PDB file of C-alpha atoms and ligand atoms in Angstrom:
ATOM      1  CA  MET A   1     108.155  86.586  74.900  1.00 88.00           C
ATOM      2  CA  GLU A   2     104.728  87.733  76.000  1.00 91.00           C
ATOM      3  CA  ARG A   3     101.241  87.802  74.606  1.00 93.00           C
ATOM      4  CA  LEU A   4     100.814  90.549  72.046  1.00 95.00           C
ATOM      5  CA  GLN A   5      97.845  92.131  73.831  1.00 93.00           C
ATOM      6  CA  LYS A   6      99.901  92.359  77.047  1.00 90.00           C
ATOM      7  CA  ILE A   7     102.776  94.093  75.249  1.00 92.00           C
ATOM      8  CA  ILE A   8     100.392  96.578  73.624  1.00 91.00           C
ATOM      9  CA  ALA A   9      98.742  97.336  76.986  1.00 86.00           C
ATOM     10  CA  GLU A  10     102.143  97.670  78.664  1.00 83.00           C
ATOM     11  CA  SER A  11     103.196 100.246  76.084  1.00 84.00           C
ATOM     12  CA  GLY A  12     100.356 102.445  77.324  1.00 79.00           C
ATOM     13  CA  TYR A  13      98.733 102.463  73.874  1.00 85.00           C
ATOM     14  CA  THR A  14      95.440 101.060  75.154  1.00 85.00           C
ATOM     15  CA  SER A  15      94.007  98.505  77.601  1.00 83.00           C
ATOM     16  CA  ARG A  16      94.523  94.772  77.191  1.00 88.00           C
ATOM     17  CA  ARG A  17      90.843  94.279  76.333  1.00 90.00           C
ATOM     18  CA  LYS A  18      90.931  96.935  73.605  1.00 92.00           C
ATOM     19  CA  ALA A  19      94.236  95.532  72.323  1.00 94.00           C
ATOM     20  CA  GLU A  20      92.519  92.162  71.890  1.00 95.00           C
ATOM     21  CA  GLU A  21      89.823  93.805  69.773  1.00 96.00           C
ATOM     22  CA  LEU A  22      92.456  95.568  67.667  1.00 97.00           C
ATOM     23  CA  ILE A  23      94.262  92.261  67.080  1.00 97.00           C
ATOM     24  CA  LYS A  24      91.030  90.490  66.116  1.00 96.00           C
ATOM     25  CA  ASN A  25      90.129  93.364  63.775  1.00 97.00           C
ATOM     26  CA  GLY A  26      93.426  93.039  61.907  1.00 97.00           C
ATOM     27  CA  LYS A  27      94.871  96.357  63.108  1.00 97.00           C
ATOM     28  CA  VAL A  28      98.139  94.885  64.410  1.00 97.00           C
ATOM     29  CA  MET A  29     101.283  94.064  62.433  1.00 97.00           C
ATOM     30  CA  VAL A  30     104.308  92.222  63.824  1.00 96.00           C
ATOM     31  CA  ASN A  31     107.520  92.480  61.790  1.00 96.00           C
ATOM     32  CA  GLY A  32     105.544  93.437  58.704  1.00 96.00           C
ATOM     33  CA  LYS A  33     102.891  90.688  58.998  1.00 96.00           C
ATOM     34  CA  LYS A  34      99.278  91.151  60.033  1.00 96.00           C
ATOM     35  CA  VAL A  35      98.427  89.171  63.186  1.00 96.00           C
ATOM     36  CA  THR A  36      94.849  88.276  64.124  1.00 96.00           C
ATOM     37  CA  GLU A  37      95.502  85.335  66.505  1.00 94.00           C
ATOM     38  CA  LEU A  38      95.025  86.291  70.163  1.00 93.00           C
ATOM     39  CA  GLY A  39      97.546  83.776  71.488  1.00 88.00           C
ATOM     40  CA  THR A  40     100.409  85.205  69.412  1.00 93.00           C
ATOM     41  CA  LYS A  41     103.570  85.958  71.392  1.00 94.00           C
ATOM     42  CA  ALA A  42     106.095  88.707  70.722  1.00 94.00           C
ATOM     43  CA  SER A  43     108.578  90.919  72.529  1.00 91.00           C
ATOM     44  CA  PHE A  44     109.460  94.601  72.610  1.00 85.00           C
ATOM     45  CA  GLY A  45     112.356  93.665  70.299  1.00 89.00           C
ATOM     46  CA  ASP A  46     109.847  92.983  67.499  1.00 94.00           C
ATOM     47  CA  GLU A  47     108.508  95.743  65.298  1.00 96.00           C
ATOM     48  CA  ILE A  48     104.881  96.021  66.442  1.00 96.00           C
ATOM     49  CA  LEU A  49     102.554  98.451  64.663  1.00 96.00           C
ATOM     50  CA  VAL A  50      99.051  99.119  65.989  1.00 96.00           C
ATOM     51  CA  GLU A  51      96.853 101.105  63.615  1.00 96.00           C
ATOM     52  CA  GLY A  52     100.137 102.176  62.011  1.00 95.00           C
ATOM     53  CA  ASN A  53     101.678 103.365  65.308  1.00 95.00           C
ATOM     54  CA  LEU A  54     104.953 101.891  66.523  1.00 94.00           C
ATOM     55  CA  ILE A  55     104.659 100.271  69.962  1.00 92.00           C
ATOM     56  CA  GLU A  56     107.498 101.058  72.341  1.00 87.00           C
ATOM     57  CA  TYR A  57     108.133 100.024  75.888  1.00 83.00           C
ATOM     58  CA  GLN A  58     107.072 102.677  78.377  1.00 81.00           C
ATOM     59  CA  GLU A  59     107.684 102.661  82.073  1.00 85.00           C
ATOM     60  CA  LYS A  60     104.402 102.740  84.012  1.00 88.00           C
ATOM     61  CA  VAL A  61     103.628 105.949  85.843  1.00 92.00           C
ATOM     62  CA  TYR A  62     100.779 106.762  88.197  1.00 95.00           C
ATOM     63  CA  TYR A  63      99.939 110.270  89.382  1.00 97.00           C
ATOM     64  CA  MET A  64      97.511 111.943  91.672  1.00 98.00           C
ATOM     65  CA  PHE A  65      96.653 115.486  90.611  1.00 98.00           C
ATOM     66  CA  ASN A  66      94.702 118.315  92.194  1.00 98.00           C
ATOM     67  CA  LYS A  67      92.614 119.491  89.257  1.00 98.00           C
ATOM     68  CA  PRO A  68      91.855 123.205  89.203  1.00 98.00           C
ATOM     69  CA  ARG A  69      88.529 124.683  88.099  1.00 98.00           C
ATOM     70  CA  GLY A  70      88.227 125.539  84.382  1.00 98.00           C
ATOM     71  CA  VAL A  71      90.272 122.591  83.110  1.00 98.00           C
ATOM     72  CA  VAL A  72      88.910 119.744  80.963  1.00 98.00           C
ATOM     73  CA  THR A  73      89.549 116.125  81.921  1.00 97.00           C
ATOM     74  CA  THR A  74      90.607 114.988  78.445  1.00 92.00           C
ATOM     75  CA  THR A  75      93.897 114.639  76.619  1.00 89.00           C
ATOM     76  CA  LYS A  76      92.973 117.297  74.037  1.00 89.00           C
ATOM     77  CA  ASP A  77      90.151 119.769  73.589  1.00 92.00           C
ATOM     78  CA  ASP A  78      88.565 120.935  70.312  1.00 92.00           C
ATOM     79  CA  LYS A  79      87.689 124.292  71.843  1.00 93.00           C
ATOM     80  CA  GLY A  80      91.298 124.953  72.852  1.00 93.00           C
ATOM     81  CA  ARG A  81      90.562 124.912  76.580  1.00 96.00           C
ATOM     82  CA  LYS A  82      93.215 123.942  79.093  1.00 97.00           C
ATOM     83  CA  THR A  83      93.360 120.165  79.662  1.00 97.00           C
ATOM     84  CA  VAL A  84      94.704 118.190  82.622  1.00 97.00           C
ATOM     85  CA  LEU A  85      97.670 117.129  80.445  1.00 95.00           C
ATOM     86  CA  ASP A  86      98.831 120.757  80.215  1.00 94.00           C
ATOM     87  CA  PHE A  87     100.045 120.283  83.799  1.00 96.00           C
ATOM     88  CA  PHE A  88     102.403 117.439  82.828  1.00 94.00           C
ATOM     89  CA  ASP A  89     105.737 117.483  81.013  1.00 88.00           C
ATOM     90  CA  ASP A  90     106.098 116.513  77.366  1.00 68.00           C
ATOM     91  CA  GLU A  91     107.681 113.127  77.920  1.00 67.00           C
ATOM     92  CA  GLU A  92     104.786 112.188  80.144  1.00 65.00           C
ATOM     93  CA  LYS A  93     102.168 112.943  77.474  1.00 64.00           C
ATOM     94  CA  ARG A  94     101.109 109.337  76.968  1.00 79.00           C
ATOM     95  CA  ILE A  95      99.306 109.387  80.282  1.00 90.00           C
ATOM     96  CA  TYR A  96      95.567 109.942  80.476  1.00 91.00           C
ATOM     97  CA  PRO A  97      93.004 110.587  83.205  1.00 96.00           C
ATOM     98  CA  ILE A  98      91.254 107.778  85.064  1.00 96.00           C
ATOM     99  CA  GLY A  99      87.593 108.724  84.912  1.00 95.00           C
ATOM    100  CA  ARG A 100      86.447 112.300  84.733  1.00 96.00           C
ATOM    101  CA  LEU A 101      85.875 115.435  86.755  1.00 98.00           C
ATOM    102  CA  ASP A 102      83.665 118.152  85.275  1.00 98.00           C
ATOM    103  CA  TYR A 103      85.177 121.375  83.882  1.00 98.00           C
ATOM    104  CA  ASP A 104      84.172 123.287  87.011  1.00 98.00           C
ATOM    105  CA  THR A 105      84.923 120.481  89.518  1.00 98.00           C
ATOM    106  CA  THR A 106      88.185 120.610  91.439  1.00 98.00           C
ATOM    107  CA  GLY A 107      90.166 117.992  93.324  1.00 98.00           C
ATOM    108  CA  LEU A 108      91.682 114.580  93.187  1.00 98.00           C
ATOM    109  CA  LEU A 109      92.160 112.955  89.804  1.00 98.00           C
ATOM    110  CA  LEU A 110      94.373 109.983  88.964  1.00 98.00           C
ATOM    111  CA  LEU A 111      96.329 109.759  85.704  1.00 96.00           C
ATOM    112  CA  THR A 112      98.372 106.891  84.317  1.00 93.00           C
ATOM    113  CA  ASN A 113      99.685 105.214  81.176  1.00 88.00           C
ATOM    114  CA  ASP A 114      98.653 101.785  82.510  1.00 87.00           C
ATOM    115  CA  GLY A 115      95.486 100.810  80.630  1.00 84.00           C
ATOM    116  CA  ASP A 116      94.713  97.755  82.762  1.00 85.00           C
ATOM    117  CA  PHE A 117      95.051  99.745  85.995  1.00 92.00           C
ATOM    118  CA  ALA A 118      92.815 102.524  84.611  1.00 93.00           C
ATOM    119  CA  ASN A 119      90.137 100.027  83.598  1.00 90.00           C
ATOM    120  CA  LEU A 120      90.243  98.312  86.975  1.00 93.00           C
ATOM    121  CA  MET A 121      89.885 101.622  88.847  1.00 96.00           C
ATOM    122  CA  MET A 122      86.931 102.663  86.674  1.00 94.00           C
ATOM    123  CA  HIS A 123      85.123  99.318  86.695  1.00 92.00           C
ATOM    124  CA  PRO A 124      81.770  99.659  88.511  1.00 88.00           C
ATOM    125  CA  LYS A 125      82.424  96.417  90.408  1.00 90.00           C
ATOM    126  CA  SER A 126      85.670  97.811  91.840  1.00 93.00           C
ATOM    127  CA  LYS A 127      83.474 100.135  93.933  1.00 94.00           C
ATOM    128  CA  ILE A 128      86.241 102.533  94.887  1.00 96.00           C
ATOM    129  CA  GLU A 129      84.854 105.152  97.266  1.00 97.00           C
ATOM    130  CA  LYS A 130      85.238 108.790  96.235  1.00 98.00           C
ATOM    131  CA  SER A 131      84.513 111.537  98.717  1.00 98.00           C
ATOM    132  CA  TYR A 132      83.157 114.909  97.556  1.00 98.00           C
ATOM    133  CA  ILE A 133      82.462 118.233  99.218  1.00 98.00           C
ATOM    134  CA  ALA A 134      79.533 119.933  97.494  1.00 98.00           C
ATOM    135  CA  LYS A 135      78.264 123.462  98.019  1.00 98.00           C
ATOM    136  CA  ILE A 136      74.573 123.530  97.289  1.00 98.00           C
ATOM    137  CA  LYS A 137      72.216 126.432  96.594  1.00 98.00           C
ATOM    138  CA  GLY A 138      69.460 126.148  99.174  1.00 98.00           C
ATOM    139  CA  ILE A 139      69.148 124.654 102.636  1.00 98.00           C
ATOM    140  CA  LEU A 140      69.107 120.846 102.802  1.00 96.00           C
ATOM    141  CA  ASP A 141      67.224 119.268 105.705  1.00 93.00           C
ATOM    142  CA  LYS A 142      67.335 115.860 107.374  1.00 93.00           C
ATOM    143  CA  GLU A 143      64.586 114.607 105.089  1.00 95.00           C
ATOM    144  CA  ASP A 144      66.749 115.391 102.021  1.00 97.00           C
ATOM    145  CA  VAL A 145      69.671 113.521 103.560  1.00 96.00           C
ATOM    146  CA  ARG A 146      67.405 110.545 104.285  1.00 96.00           C
ATOM    147  CA  THR A 147      66.114 110.561 100.673  1.00 97.00           C
ATOM    148  CA  LEU A 148      69.714 110.521  99.410  1.00 97.00           C
ATOM    149  CA  LYS A 149      70.693 107.678 101.731  1.00 96.00           C
ATOM    150  CA  GLU A 150      67.664 105.628 100.715  1.00 96.00           C
ATOM    151  CA  GLY A 151      68.929 105.717  97.121  1.00 97.00           C
ATOM    152  CA  ILE A 152      68.088 107.715  94.006  1.00 97.00           C
ATOM    153  CA  LYS A 153      67.743 106.326  90.493  1.00 95.00           C
ATOM    154  CA  LEU A 154      70.233 107.512  87.849  1.00 95.00           C
ATOM    155  CA  ASP A 155      70.703 105.775  84.485  1.00 92.00           C
ATOM    156  CA  ASN A 156      68.334 102.959  85.533  1.00 91.00           C
ATOM    157  CA  LYS A 157      70.450 102.167  88.557  1.00 93.00           C
ATOM    158  CA  ILE A 158      69.729 103.066  92.163  1.00 96.00           C
ATOM    159  CA  ILE A 159      72.646 105.000  93.601  1.00 96.00           C
ATOM    160  CA  TYR A 160      73.207 104.404  97.297  1.00 96.00           C
ATOM    161  CA  PRO A 161      75.758 106.863  98.666  1.00 97.00           C
ATOM    162  CA  ASP A 162      78.182 105.292 101.152  1.00 96.00           C
ATOM    163  CA  ARG A 163      77.887 108.364 103.375  1.00 97.00           C
ATOM    164  CA  VAL A 164      76.112 111.709 103.347  1.00 97.00           C
ATOM    165  CA  LYS A 165      76.690 114.398 105.936  1.00 97.00           C
ATOM    166  CA  ILE A 166      75.661 118.032 106.225  1.00 97.00           C
ATOM    167  CA  LYS A 167      78.803 119.946 107.174  1.00 97.00           C
ATOM    168  CA  LYS A 168      77.620 123.539 107.267  1.00 97.00           C
ATOM    169  CA  ILE A 169      74.434 125.514 106.700  1.00 97.00           C
ATOM    170  CA  ASN A 170      74.772 129.175 105.748  1.00 98.00           C
ATOM    171  CA  LYS A 171      71.304 130.721 106.097  1.00 97.00           C
ATOM    172  CA  LYS A 172      72.534 134.175 105.105  1.00 97.00           C
ATOM    173  CA  ASN A 173      73.871 132.961 101.730  1.00 97.00           C
ATOM    174  CA  ASN A 174      71.204 130.264 101.444  1.00 98.00           C
ATOM    175  CA  THR A 175      73.765 127.496 100.907  1.00 98.00           C
ATOM    176  CA  THR A 176      74.553 124.063 102.367  1.00 98.00           C
ATOM    177  CA  LEU A 177      77.915 122.318 102.406  1.00 98.00           C
ATOM    178  CA  ILE A 178      77.697 118.529 102.330  1.00 98.00           C
ATOM    179  CA  ASN A 179      80.112 115.627 102.250  1.00 98.00           C
ATOM    180  CA  ILE A 180      78.951 112.801 100.006  1.00 98.00           C
ATOM    181  CA  VAL A 181      80.809 109.537  99.381  1.00 98.00           C
ATOM    182  CA  LEU A 182      79.975 107.514  96.248  1.00 97.00           C
ATOM    183  CA  HIS A 183      81.450 104.416  94.641  1.00 95.00           C
ATOM    184  CA  ASP A 184      79.629 104.196  91.300  1.00 91.00           C
ATOM    185  CA  GLY A 185      81.509 106.532  88.954  1.00 86.00           C
ATOM    186  CA  ILE A 186      78.489 107.600  86.889  1.00 91.00           C
ATOM    187  CA  ASN A 187      78.892 110.839  84.889  1.00 93.00           C
ATOM    188  CA  HIS A 188      77.968 114.004  86.809  1.00 97.00           C
ATOM    189  CA  GLU A 189      76.648 111.826  89.623  1.00 97.00           C
ATOM    190  CA  VAL A 190      76.847 114.332  92.474  1.00 98.00           C
ATOM    191  CA  LYS A 191      75.213 117.137  90.498  1.00 98.00           C
ATOM    192  CA  ARG A 192      72.499 114.837  89.167  1.00 98.00           C
ATOM    193  CA  LEU A 193      71.670 113.353  92.576  1.00 98.00           C
ATOM    194  CA  ILE A 194      71.354 116.827  94.088  1.00 98.00           C
ATOM    195  CA  GLU A 195      69.273 117.977  91.115  1.00 98.00           C
ATOM    196  CA  LYS A 196      66.874 115.085  91.741  1.00 96.00           C
ATOM    197  CA  LEU A 197      66.381 116.468  95.251  1.00 96.00           C
ATOM    198  CA  GLY A 198      65.463 119.833  93.698  1.00 97.00           C
ATOM    199  CA  TYR A 199      68.696 121.734  94.398  1.00 98.00           C
ATOM    200  CA  GLU A 200      71.757 122.829  92.448  1.00 98.00           C
ATOM    201  CA  VAL A 201      75.447 122.159  93.132  1.00 98.00           C
ATOM    202  CA  ILE A 202      77.359 125.431  92.830  1.00 98.00           C
ATOM    203  CA  LYS A 203      80.805 124.138  93.820  1.00 98.00           C
ATOM    204  CA  LEU A 204      82.231 120.629  93.826  1.00 98.00           C
ATOM    205  CA  LYS A 205      85.522 119.214  95.022  1.00 98.00           C
ATOM    206  CA  ARG A 206      86.722 115.594  95.158  1.00 98.00           C
ATOM    207  CA  GLU A 207      88.718 115.116  98.322  1.00 98.00           C
ATOM    208  CA  SER A 208      89.623 111.451  98.135  1.00 98.00           C
ATOM    209  CA  PHE A 209      89.840 108.402  95.908  1.00 98.00           C
ATOM    210  CA  GLY A 210      89.874 105.158  97.916  1.00 97.00           C
ATOM    211  CA  PHE A 211      92.418 105.718 100.695  1.00 97.00           C
ATOM    212  CA  LEU A 212      94.204 108.491  98.741  1.00 98.00           C
ATOM    213  CA  MET A 213      93.514 111.970 100.082  1.00 98.00           C
ATOM    214  CA  LEU A 214      94.353 115.340  98.533  1.00 97.00           C
ATOM    215  CA  GLY A 215      96.112 116.341 101.755  1.00 93.00           C
ATOM    216  CA  SER A 216      98.518 119.230 101.171  1.00 94.00           C
ATOM    217  CA  LEU A 217      98.566 118.868  97.368  1.00 97.00           C
ATOM    218  CA  LYS A 218      97.738 122.349  96.057  1.00 98.00           C
ATOM    219  CA  SER A 219      95.532 123.188  93.068  1.00 98.00           C
ATOM    220  CA  GLY A 220      97.405 122.354  89.846  1.00 98.00           C
ATOM    221  CA  GLU A 221     100.003 120.226  91.679  1.00 98.00           C
ATOM    222  CA  LYS A 222     100.695 116.543  91.079  1.00 97.00           C
ATOM    223  CA  ARG A 223     102.648 113.780  92.754  1.00 96.00           C
ATOM    224  CA  LYS A 224     103.704 110.320  91.639  1.00 96.00           C
ATOM    225  CA  LEU A 225     102.059 107.447  93.482  1.00 97.00           C
ATOM    226  CA  SER A 226     104.352 104.955  95.164  1.00 96.00           C
ATOM    227  CA  ILE A 227     104.288 101.318  94.066  1.00 95.00           C
ATOM    228  CA  LYS A 228     102.868 100.555  97.505  1.00 97.00           C
ATOM    229  CA  ASP A 229      99.905 102.904  96.872  1.00 97.00           C
ATOM    230  CA  VAL A 230      99.334 101.392  93.430  1.00 97.00           C
ATOM    231  CA  LYS A 231      99.371  97.853  94.832  1.00 97.00           C
ATOM    232  CA  ARG A 232      96.999  98.873  97.633  1.00 97.00           C
ATOM    233  CA  LEU A 233      94.564 100.373  95.113  1.00 97.00           C
ATOM    234  CA  ILE A 234      94.716  97.220  92.983  1.00 97.00           C
ATOM    235  CA  SER A 235      94.010  94.967  95.955  1.00 96.00           C
ATOM    236  CA  LEU A 236      91.204  97.262  97.166  1.00 95.00           C
ATOM    237  CA  ALA A 237      89.536  97.135  93.744  1.00 95.00           C
ATOM    238  CA  LYS A 238      90.078  93.400  93.304  1.00 92.00           C
ATOM    239  CA  GLY A 239      88.784  92.682  96.818  1.00 90.00           C
ATOM    240  CA  ASN A 240      85.576  94.634  96.129  1.00 85.00           C
ATOM    241  CA  TYR A 241      85.291  93.037  92.706  1.00 77.00           C
ATOM    242  CA  GLU A 242      85.446  89.505  94.185  1.00 79.00           C
ATOM    243  CA  GLN A 243      82.849  90.403  96.854  1.00 77.00           C
ATOM    244  CA  HIS A 244      80.349  91.695  94.307  1.00 67.00           C
ATOM    245  CA  LYS A 245      80.859  89.129  91.532  1.00 62.00           C
TER     246      LYS A 245
HETATM  247  N1  LIG B   1      79.971 114.235  90.143  1.00 76.93           N
HETATM  248  C1  LIG B   1      79.706 115.342  89.406  1.00 76.93           C
HETATM  249  O1  LIG B   1      78.559 115.761  89.293  1.00 76.93           O
HETATM  250  N2  LIG B   1      80.737 115.966  88.815  1.00 76.93           N
HETATM  251  C2  LIG B   1      82.019 115.566  88.940  1.00 76.93           C
HETATM  252  O2  LIG B   1      82.902 116.201  88.385  1.00 76.93           O
HETATM  253  C3  LIG B   1      82.285 114.423  89.709  1.00 76.93           C
HETATM  254  C4  LIG B   1      81.239 113.763  90.291  1.00 76.93           C
END
């Protein structure tokens, strides 16, 4: 017997926190009875309905995926565009992306059906470093790099990149390639930071997430994470979380 919110989160339906809200809001039935008490215990042998949906045990899966350009980071799209889930088999459809990469951004994206893990990875206090390669229209100079490193305000928060490095300047094409490492996870953060400097990102790729690197994973390919990788990510996030409490 386990707490109802834990069972709901383990089924991949939603996170434990959201499951608690659903219980409190009277959206959960156990064996035909509405349950609103958070301490209630149950098991997968019970008939649990959340918002009318039957909760079933689902093995946890964790993937890293190399997202191609022109794919939306959602589970479905109103405009009929290709989504990241189109790259996964039917029986894996209950997974969802952890965070978001823009339609035209490529690179490393994690997907899972573990709501608690997803929330931990996305929590601002987990401060997981993500490394990006950005191609920028225009030639960045040392002053621009210094301005970035000194911090730029986005959404009322000063964003301090962990690292910024100019990798290549192409005077002929008037472009600069930079490597920027961020840990905040704010929407469109790379593009918005570069915009604040007065330039435009024309290509963006995420190369790493924490210690996970794209490596030889080709565009559109995925691989399951090992339990060791998952545990390492959890302890990385929890370690950062404790430090910045
Ligand atoms: N920053 C962006 O601007 N876009 C992304 O897709 C990811 C980070």
